[in-house]
mmCIF file of C-alpha atoms in Angstrom:
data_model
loop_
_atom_site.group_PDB
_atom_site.id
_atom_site.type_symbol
_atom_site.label_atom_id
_atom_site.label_comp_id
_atom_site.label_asym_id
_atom_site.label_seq_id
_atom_site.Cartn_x
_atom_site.Cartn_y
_atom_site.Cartn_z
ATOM 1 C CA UNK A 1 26.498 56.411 -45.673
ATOM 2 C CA UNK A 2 26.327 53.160 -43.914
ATOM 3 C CA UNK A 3 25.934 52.633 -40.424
ATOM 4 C CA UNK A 4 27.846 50.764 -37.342
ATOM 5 C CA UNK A 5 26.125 47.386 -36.680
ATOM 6 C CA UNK A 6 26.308 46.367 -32.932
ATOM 7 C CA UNK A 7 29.394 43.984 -34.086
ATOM 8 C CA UNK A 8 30.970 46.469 -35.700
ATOM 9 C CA UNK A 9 30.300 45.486 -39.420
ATOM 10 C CA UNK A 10 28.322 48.377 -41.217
ATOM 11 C CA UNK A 11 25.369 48.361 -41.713
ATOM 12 C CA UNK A 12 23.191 48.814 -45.150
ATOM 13 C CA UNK A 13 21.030 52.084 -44.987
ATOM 14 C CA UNK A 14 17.440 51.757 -46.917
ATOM 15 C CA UNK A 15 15.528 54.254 -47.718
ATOM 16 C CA UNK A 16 12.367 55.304 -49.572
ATOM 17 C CA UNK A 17 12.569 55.235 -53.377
ATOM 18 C CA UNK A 18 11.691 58.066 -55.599
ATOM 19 C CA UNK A 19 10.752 58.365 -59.145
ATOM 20 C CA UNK A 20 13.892 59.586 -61.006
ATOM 21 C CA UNK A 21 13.002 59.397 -64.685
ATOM 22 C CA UNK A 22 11.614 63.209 -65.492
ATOM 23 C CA UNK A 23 11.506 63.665 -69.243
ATOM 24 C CA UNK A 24 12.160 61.208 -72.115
ATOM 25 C CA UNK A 25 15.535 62.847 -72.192
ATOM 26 C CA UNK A 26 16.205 60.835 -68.955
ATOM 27 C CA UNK A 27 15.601 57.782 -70.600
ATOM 28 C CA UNK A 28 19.048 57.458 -71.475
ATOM 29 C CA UNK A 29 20.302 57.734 -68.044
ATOM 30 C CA UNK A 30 17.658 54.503 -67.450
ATOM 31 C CA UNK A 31 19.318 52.377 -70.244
ATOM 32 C CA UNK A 32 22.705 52.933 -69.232
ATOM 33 C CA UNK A 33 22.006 52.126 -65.423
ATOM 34 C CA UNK A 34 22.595 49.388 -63.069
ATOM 35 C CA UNK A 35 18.796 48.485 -62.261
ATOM 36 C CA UNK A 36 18.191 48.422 -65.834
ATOM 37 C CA UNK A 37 20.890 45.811 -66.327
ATOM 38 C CA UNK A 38 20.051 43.674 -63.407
ATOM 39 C CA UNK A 39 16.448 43.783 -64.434
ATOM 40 C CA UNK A 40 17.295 41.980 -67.673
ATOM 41 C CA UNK A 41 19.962 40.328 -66.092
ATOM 42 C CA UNK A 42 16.950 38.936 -63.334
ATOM 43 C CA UNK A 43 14.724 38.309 -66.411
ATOM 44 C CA UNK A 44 17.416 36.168 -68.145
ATOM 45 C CA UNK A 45 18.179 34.282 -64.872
ATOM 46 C CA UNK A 46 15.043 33.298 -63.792
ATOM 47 C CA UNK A 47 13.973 31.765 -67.717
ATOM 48 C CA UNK A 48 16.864 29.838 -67.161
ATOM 49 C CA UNK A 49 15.578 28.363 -64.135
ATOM 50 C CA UNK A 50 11.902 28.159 -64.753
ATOM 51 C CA UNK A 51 12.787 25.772 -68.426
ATOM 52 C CA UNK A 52 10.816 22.632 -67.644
ATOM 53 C CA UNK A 53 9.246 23.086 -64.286
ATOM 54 C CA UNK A 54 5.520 22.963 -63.882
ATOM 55 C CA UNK A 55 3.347 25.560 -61.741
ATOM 56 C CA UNK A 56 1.979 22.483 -59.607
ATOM 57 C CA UNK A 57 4.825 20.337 -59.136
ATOM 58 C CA UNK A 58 6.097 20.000 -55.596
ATOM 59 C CA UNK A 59 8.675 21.889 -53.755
ATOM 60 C CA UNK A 60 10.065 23.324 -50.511
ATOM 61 C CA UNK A 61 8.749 26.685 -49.671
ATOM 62 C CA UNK A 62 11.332 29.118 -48.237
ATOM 63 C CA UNK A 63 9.884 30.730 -45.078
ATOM 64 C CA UNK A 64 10.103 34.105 -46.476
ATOM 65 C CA UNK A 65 8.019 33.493 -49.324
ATOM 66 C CA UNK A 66 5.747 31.328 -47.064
ATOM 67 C CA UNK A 67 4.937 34.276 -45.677
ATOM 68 C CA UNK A 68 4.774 36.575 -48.928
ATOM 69 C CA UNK A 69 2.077 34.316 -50.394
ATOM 70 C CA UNK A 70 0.271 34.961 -47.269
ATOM 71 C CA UNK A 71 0.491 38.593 -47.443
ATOM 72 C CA UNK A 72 -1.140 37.988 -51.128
ATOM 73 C CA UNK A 73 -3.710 35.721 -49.300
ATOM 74 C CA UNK A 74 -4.888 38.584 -46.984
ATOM 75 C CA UNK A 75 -4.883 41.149 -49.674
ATOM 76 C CA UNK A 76 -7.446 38.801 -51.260
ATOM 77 C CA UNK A 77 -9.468 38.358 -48.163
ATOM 78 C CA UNK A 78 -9.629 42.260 -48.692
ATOM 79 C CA UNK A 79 -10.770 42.146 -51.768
ATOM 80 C CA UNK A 80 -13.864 39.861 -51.044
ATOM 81 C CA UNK A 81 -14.530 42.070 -47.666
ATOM 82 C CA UNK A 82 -14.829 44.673 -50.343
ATOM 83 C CA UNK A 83 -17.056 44.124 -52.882
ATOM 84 C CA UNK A 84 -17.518 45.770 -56.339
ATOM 85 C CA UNK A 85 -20.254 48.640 -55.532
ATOM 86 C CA UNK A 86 -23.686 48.920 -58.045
ATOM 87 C CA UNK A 87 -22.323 52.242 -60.467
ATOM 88 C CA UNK A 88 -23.497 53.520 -64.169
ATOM 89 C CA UNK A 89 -20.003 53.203 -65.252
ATOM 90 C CA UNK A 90 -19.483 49.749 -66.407
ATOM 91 C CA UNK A 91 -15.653 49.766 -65.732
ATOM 92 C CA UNK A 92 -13.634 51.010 -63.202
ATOM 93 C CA UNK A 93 -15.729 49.487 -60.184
ATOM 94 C CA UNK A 94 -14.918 52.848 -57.450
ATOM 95 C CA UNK A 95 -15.163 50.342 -54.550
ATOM 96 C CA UNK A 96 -11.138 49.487 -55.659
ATOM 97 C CA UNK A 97 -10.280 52.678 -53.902
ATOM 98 C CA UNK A 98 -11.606 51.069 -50.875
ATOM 99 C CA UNK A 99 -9.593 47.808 -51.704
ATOM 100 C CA UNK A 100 -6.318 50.553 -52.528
ATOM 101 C CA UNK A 101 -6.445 51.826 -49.240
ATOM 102 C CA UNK A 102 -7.050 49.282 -47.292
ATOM 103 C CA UNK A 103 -4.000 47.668 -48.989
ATOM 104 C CA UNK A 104 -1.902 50.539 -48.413
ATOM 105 C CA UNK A 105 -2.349 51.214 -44.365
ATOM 106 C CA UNK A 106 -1.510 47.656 -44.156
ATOM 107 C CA UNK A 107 0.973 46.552 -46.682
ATOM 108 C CA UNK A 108 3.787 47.928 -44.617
ATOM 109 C CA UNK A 109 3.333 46.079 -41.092
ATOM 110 C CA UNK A 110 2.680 42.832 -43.611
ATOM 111 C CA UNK A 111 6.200 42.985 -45.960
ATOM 112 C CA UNK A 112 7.836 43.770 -42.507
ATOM 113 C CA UNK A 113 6.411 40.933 -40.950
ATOM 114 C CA UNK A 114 7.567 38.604 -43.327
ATOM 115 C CA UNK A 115 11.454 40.041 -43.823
ATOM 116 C CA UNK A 116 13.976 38.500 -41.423
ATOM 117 C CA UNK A 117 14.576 40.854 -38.003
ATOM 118 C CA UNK A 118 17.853 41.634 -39.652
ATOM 119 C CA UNK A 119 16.161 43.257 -42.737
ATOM 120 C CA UNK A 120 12.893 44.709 -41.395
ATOM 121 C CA UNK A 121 14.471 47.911 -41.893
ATOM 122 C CA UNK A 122 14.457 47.186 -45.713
ATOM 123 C CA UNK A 123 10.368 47.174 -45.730
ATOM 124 C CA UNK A 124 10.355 51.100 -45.749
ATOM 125 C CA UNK A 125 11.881 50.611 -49.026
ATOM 126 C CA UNK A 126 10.729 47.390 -50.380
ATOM 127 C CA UNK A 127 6.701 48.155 -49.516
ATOM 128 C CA UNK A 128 7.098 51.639 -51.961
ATOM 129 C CA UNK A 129 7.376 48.731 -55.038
ATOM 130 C CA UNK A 130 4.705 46.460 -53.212
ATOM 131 C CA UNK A 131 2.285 49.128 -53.147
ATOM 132 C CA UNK A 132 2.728 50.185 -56.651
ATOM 133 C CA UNK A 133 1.951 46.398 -58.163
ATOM 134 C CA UNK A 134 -1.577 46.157 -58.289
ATOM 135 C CA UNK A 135 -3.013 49.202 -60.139
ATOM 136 C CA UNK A 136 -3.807 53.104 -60.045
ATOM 137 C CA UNK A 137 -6.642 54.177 -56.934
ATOM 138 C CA UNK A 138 -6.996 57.146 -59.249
ATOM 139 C CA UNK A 139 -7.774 56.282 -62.556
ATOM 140 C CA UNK A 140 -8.908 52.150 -61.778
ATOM 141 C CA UNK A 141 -6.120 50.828 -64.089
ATOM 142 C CA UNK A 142 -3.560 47.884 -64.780
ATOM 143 C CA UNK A 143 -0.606 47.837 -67.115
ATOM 144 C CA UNK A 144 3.053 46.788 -67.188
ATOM 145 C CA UNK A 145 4.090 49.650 -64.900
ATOM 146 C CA UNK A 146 2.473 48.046 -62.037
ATOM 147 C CA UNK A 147 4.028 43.946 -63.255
ATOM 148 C CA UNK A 148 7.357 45.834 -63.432
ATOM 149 C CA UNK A 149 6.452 47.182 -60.206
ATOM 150 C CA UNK A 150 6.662 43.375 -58.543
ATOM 151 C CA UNK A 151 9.425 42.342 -60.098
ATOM 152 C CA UNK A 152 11.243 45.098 -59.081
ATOM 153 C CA UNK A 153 9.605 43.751 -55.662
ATOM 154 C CA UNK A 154 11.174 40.658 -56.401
ATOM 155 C CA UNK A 155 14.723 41.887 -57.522
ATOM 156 C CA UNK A 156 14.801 43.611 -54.069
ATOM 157 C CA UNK A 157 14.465 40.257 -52.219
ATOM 158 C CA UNK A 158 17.525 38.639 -53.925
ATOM 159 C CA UNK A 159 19.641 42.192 -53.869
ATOM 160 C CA UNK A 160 19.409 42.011 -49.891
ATOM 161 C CA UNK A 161 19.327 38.685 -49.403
ATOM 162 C CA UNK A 162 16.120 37.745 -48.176
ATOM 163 C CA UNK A 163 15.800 34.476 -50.866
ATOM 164 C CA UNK A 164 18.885 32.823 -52.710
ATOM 165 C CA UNK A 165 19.050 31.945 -56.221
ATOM 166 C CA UNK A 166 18.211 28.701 -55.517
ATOM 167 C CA UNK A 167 15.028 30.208 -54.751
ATOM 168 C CA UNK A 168 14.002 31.334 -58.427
ATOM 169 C CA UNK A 169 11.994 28.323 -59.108
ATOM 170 C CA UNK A 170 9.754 28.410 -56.036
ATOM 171 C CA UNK A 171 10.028 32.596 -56.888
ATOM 172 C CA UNK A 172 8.425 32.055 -59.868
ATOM 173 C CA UNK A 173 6.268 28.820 -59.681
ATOM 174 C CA UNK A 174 4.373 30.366 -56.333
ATOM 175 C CA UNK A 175 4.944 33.441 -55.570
ATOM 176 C CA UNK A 176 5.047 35.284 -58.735
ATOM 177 C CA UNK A 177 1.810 33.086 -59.900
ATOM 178 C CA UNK A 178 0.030 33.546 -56.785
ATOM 179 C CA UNK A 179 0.505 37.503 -57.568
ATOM 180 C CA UNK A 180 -0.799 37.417 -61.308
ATOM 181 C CA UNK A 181 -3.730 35.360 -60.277
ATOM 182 C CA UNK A 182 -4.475 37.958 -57.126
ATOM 183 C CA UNK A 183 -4.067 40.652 -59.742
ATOM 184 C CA UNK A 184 -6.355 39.094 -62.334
ATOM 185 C CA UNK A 185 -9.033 39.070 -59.673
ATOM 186 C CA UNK A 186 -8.629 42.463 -59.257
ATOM 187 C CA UNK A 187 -8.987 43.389 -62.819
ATOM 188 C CA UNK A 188 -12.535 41.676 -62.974
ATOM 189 C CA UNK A 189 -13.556 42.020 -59.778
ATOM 190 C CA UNK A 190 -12.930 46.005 -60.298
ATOM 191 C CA UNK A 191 -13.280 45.983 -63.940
ATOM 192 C CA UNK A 192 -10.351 47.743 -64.381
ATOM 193 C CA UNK A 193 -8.639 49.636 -67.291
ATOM 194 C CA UNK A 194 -5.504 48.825 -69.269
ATOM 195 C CA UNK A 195 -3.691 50.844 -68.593
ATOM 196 C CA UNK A 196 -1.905 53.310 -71.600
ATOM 197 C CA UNK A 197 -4.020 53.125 -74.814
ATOM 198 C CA UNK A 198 -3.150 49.473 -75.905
ATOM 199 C CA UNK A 199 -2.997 47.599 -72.626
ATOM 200 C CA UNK A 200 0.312 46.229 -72.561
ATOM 201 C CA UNK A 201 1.498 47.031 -76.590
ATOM 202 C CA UNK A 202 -1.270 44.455 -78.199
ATOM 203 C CA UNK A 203 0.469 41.444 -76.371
ATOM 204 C CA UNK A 204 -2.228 41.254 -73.580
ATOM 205 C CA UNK A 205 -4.210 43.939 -72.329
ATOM 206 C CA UNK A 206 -2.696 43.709 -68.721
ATOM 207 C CA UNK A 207 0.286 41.598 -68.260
ATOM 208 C CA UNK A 208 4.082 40.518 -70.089
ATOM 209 C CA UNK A 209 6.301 38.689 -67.936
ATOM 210 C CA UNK A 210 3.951 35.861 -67.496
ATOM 211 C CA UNK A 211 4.399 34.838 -70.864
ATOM 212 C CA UNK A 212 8.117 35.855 -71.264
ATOM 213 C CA UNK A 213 8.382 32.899 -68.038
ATOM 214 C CA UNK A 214 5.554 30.983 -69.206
ATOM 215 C CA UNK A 215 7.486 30.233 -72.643
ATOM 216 C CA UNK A 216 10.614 29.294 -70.448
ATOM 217 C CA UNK A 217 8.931 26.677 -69.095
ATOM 218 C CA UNK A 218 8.785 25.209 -72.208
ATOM 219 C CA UNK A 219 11.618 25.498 -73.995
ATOM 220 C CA UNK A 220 12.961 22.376 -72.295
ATOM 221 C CA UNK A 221 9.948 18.814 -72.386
ATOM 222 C CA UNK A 222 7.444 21.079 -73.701
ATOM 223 C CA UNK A 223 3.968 18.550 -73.475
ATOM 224 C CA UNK A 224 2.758 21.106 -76.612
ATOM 225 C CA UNK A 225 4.455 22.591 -79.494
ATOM 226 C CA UNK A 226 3.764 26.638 -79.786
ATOM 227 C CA UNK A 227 1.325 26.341 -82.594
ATOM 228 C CA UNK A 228 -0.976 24.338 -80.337
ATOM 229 C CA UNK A 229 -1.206 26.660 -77.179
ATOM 230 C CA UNK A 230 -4.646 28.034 -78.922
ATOM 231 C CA UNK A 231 -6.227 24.527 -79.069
ATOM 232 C CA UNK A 232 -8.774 23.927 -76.425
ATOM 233 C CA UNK A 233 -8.365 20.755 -75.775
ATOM 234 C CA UNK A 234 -4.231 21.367 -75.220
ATOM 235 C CA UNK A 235 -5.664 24.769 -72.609
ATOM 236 C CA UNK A 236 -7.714 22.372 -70.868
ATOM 237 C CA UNK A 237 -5.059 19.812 -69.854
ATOM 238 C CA UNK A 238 -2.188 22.157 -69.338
ATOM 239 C CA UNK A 239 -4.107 25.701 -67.870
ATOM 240 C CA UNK A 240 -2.561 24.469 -63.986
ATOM 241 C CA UNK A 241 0.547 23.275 -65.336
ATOM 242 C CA UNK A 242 2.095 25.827 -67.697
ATOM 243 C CA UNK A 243 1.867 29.588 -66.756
ATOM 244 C CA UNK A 244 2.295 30.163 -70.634
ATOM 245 C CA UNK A 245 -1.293 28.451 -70.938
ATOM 246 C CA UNK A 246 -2.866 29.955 -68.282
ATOM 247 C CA UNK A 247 -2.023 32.702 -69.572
ATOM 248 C CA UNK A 248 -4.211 31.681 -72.671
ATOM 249 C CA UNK A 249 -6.633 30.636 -70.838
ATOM 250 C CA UNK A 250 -7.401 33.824 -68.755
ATOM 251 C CA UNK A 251 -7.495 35.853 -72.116
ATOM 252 C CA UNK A 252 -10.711 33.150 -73.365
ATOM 253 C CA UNK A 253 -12.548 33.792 -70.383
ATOM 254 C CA UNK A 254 -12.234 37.470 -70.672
ATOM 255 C CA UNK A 255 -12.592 37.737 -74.370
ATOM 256 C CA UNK A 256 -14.972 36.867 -77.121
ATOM 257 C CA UNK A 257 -14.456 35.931 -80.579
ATOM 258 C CA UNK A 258 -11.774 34.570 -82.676
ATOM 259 C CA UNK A 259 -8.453 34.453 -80.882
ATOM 260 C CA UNK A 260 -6.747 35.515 -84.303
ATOM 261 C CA UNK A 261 -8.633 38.715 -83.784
ATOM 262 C CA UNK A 262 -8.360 39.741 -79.883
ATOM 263 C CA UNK A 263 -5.083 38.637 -79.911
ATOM 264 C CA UNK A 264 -3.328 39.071 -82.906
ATOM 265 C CA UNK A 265 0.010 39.546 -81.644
ATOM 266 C CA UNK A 266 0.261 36.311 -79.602
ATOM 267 C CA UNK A 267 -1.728 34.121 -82.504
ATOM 268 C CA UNK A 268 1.454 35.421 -84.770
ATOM 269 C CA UNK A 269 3.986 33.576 -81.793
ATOM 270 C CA UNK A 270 2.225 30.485 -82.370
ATOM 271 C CA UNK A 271 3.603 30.260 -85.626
ATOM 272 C CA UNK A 272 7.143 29.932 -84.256
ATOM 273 C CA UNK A 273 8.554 27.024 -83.943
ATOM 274 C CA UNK A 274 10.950 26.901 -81.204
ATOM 275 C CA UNK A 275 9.724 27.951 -77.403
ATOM 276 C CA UNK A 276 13.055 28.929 -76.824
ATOM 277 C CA UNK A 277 13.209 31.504 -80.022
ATOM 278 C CA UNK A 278 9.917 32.379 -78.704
ATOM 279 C CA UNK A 279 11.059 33.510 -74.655
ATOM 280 C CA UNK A 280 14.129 35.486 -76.132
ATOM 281 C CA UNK A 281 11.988 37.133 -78.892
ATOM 282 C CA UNK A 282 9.268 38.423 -76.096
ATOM 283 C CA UNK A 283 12.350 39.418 -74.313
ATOM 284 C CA UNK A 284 13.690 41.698 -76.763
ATOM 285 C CA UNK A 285 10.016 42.975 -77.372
ATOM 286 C CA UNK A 286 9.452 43.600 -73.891
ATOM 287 C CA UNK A 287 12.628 45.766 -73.872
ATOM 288 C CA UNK A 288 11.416 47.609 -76.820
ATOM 289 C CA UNK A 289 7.244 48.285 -76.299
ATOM 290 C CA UNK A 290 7.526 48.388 -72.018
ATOM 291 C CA UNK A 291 10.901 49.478 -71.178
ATOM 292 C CA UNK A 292 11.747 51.717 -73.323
ATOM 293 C CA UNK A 293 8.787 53.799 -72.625
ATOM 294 C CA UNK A 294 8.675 57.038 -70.884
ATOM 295 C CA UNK A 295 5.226 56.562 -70.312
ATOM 296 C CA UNK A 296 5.736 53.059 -67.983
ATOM 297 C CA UNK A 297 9.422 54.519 -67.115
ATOM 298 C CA UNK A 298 8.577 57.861 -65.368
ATOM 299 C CA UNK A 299 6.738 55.746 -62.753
ATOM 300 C CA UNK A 300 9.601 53.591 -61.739
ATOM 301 C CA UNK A 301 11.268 54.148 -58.101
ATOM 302 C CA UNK A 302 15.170 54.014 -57.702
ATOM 303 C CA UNK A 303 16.051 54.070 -53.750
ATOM 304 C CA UNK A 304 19.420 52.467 -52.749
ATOM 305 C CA UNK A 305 18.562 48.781 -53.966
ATOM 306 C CA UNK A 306 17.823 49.552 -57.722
ATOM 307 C CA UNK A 307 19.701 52.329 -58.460
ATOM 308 C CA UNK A 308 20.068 54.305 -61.503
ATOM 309 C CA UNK A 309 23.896 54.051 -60.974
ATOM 310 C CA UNK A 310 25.603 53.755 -64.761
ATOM 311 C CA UNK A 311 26.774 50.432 -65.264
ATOM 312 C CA UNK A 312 30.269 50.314 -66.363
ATOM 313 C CA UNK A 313 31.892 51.025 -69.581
ATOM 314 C CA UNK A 314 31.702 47.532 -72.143
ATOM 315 C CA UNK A 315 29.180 45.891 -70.123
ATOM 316 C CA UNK A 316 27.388 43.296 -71.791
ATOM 317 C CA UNK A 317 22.863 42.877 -71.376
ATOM 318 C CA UNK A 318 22.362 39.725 -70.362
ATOM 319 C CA UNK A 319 20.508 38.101 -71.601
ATOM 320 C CA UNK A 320 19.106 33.795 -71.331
ATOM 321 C CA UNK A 321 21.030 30.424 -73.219
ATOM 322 C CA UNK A 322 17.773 28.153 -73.472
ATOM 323 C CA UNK A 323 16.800 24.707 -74.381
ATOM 324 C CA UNK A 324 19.088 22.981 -72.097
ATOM 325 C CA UNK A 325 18.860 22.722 -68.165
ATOM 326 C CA UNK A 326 21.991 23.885 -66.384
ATOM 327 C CA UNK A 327 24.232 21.310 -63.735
ATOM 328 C CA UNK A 328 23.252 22.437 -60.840
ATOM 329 C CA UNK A 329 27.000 23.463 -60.476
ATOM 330 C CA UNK A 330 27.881 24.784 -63.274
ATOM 331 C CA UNK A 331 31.742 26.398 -63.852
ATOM 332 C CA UNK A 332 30.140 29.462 -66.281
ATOM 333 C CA UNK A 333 26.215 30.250 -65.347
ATOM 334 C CA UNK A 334 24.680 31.344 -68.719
ATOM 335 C CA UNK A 335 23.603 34.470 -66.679
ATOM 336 C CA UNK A 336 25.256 36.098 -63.560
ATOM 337 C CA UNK A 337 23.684 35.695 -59.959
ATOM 338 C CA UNK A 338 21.886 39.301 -58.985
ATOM 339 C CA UNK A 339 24.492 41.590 -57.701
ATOM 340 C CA UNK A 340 24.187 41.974 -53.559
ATOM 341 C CA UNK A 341 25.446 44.951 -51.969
ATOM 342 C CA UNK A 342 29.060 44.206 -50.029
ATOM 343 C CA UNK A 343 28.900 44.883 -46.182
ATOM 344 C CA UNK A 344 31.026 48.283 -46.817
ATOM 345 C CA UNK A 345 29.137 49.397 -49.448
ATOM 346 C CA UNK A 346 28.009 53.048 -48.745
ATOM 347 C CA UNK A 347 24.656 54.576 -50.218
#
């Protein structure tokens, strides 16, 4: 139910999300649903935005995610006030537990601290998705679950109105880059896992989105065509500028050997020859090896944000119209703004 604001208007209840998704045979009721939709939906939207932009180029920074990137900033600082610990095991560093709960006790006053006063209620159920983002205390591990986690993270912002749309760029270009590089710290600095038994489905061993965004980027004045993104030379110049190639980049330092052999699956997308044909392909395989897995699935929270709410009958998946930059007024977006909750909306 929604409450009485002190002007009268209601006023949005939050609460603390749960995990939902049971059995594979709930799966179903995950495809069908509203949070489903409006992650792809989300996805589509923020391609379209991201086409041409570079990760260094200048822009206005929205107080709110001024503040975010801080909160990434000190959870940094944590992790060099807590070093890896001397073990036999050579991965899984235990001294991430430390970072984990150190992390936790203080992740709630921090996402509070940098909502708005009128939605600091919303960081009861905003932090349950912050938490989750950077790995499992338990078992030392990465995967998609915990990416999905922060864009779920991120979804939340724009459902309740903490960032606009016009916010995707500086979304993606800072905050959402400042979060993969905090989380590839962690995964060396703790030697984590991958988490499931092929990392993220062969793609990378830890992360997705980065390169479904990455290739968005470039489907509109690409500087490189796709078959060169494995050329040093091209990794060298573009590694700051192109989250697609930093990408790339990361996966050299970590790995030896022939890139055709670590990464098979990505040395096959250089062979395509449009970046466009590229994002929307890794969109339709992300849909297919990370969300349509129980496995990643039965960890994801639904609260009163991202709902599991069926989405109504004939409803189309969104999904991105690349390889042109919208007007910045345009009569038909090529995908829908994120739904926001109406002032009368009841849980």
């Amino acid at each position: 139910m929604a409450e009485c604001a002190g002007d009268g208007a209601p006023k949005r209840v939050f609460v603390v999300p749960e995990k939902l998704i049971k059995s594979p045979a709930d799966m179903e009721l995950w495809t069908m649903s509203e949070c489903y939709y409006d992650l792809l939906g989300f996805i589509s939207s923020m391609s379209v935005a991201l086409q041409g932009t570079r990760n260094t180029q200048k822009m206005s920074i929205p107080p709110v995610v001024e503040k975010l990137i801080k909160v990434l900033d000190r959870l940094e600082q944590l992790a060099i006030e807590t070093p890896p610990v001397d073990q036999p095991a050579r991965f899984g560093n235990v001294a991430f537990k430390s970072w984990y709960q150190k992390m936790q006790s203080e992740s709630m006053q921090l996402v509070s601290d940098a909502l708005p006063d009128h939605l600091k209620d919303a960081a009861k159920e905003l932090c349950v998705y912050f938490v989750d983002c950077f790995g499992n205390s338990t078992r030392i591990d990465y995967g998609t679950g915990h990416e999905l986690a922060f864009i779920m993270f991120l979804m939340c912002l724009f459902k309740i109105g903490a960032v606009e749309r016009n916010d995707e760029v500086v979304i993606g270009l800072k905050l959402f880059q400042k979060y993969i590089i905090l989380a590839r710290k962690l995964q060396v600095t703790y030697r984590m896992e991958p988490a499931g038994s092929h990392g993220v489905w062969s793609l990378d061993d830890f992360q997705f989105v980065p390169f479904i965004w990455g290739s968005a980027q470039l489907a509109v004045n690409s500087p490189i065509e796709p078959a060169q993104f494995v050329e040093e030379k091209w990794i060298e110049k573009y590694k700051m500028d192109l989250m697609f190639v930093g990408c790339i980049d990361y996966i050299q330092q970590v790995k030896t050997g022939h890139f055709a052999e670590h990464s098979n699956q990505l040395w096959s997308i250089s062979a395509v020859p449009q970046w466009s044909k590229i994002c929307t392909g890794l969109i339709k395989m992300y849909q297919k090896e990370v969300l349509s897995k129980f496995p990643v699935i039965q960890h994801v929270y639904f609260g009163s944000i991202l709902t599991l709410k069926t989405v109504k009958p004939g409803t189309m998946l969104p999904s991105p119209r690349l390889g042109m930059i919208p007007r910045q007024a345009p009569s038909a977006p090529a995908v829908p703004a994120p739904p926001k909750f109406s002032g009368g909306e009841g849980m």
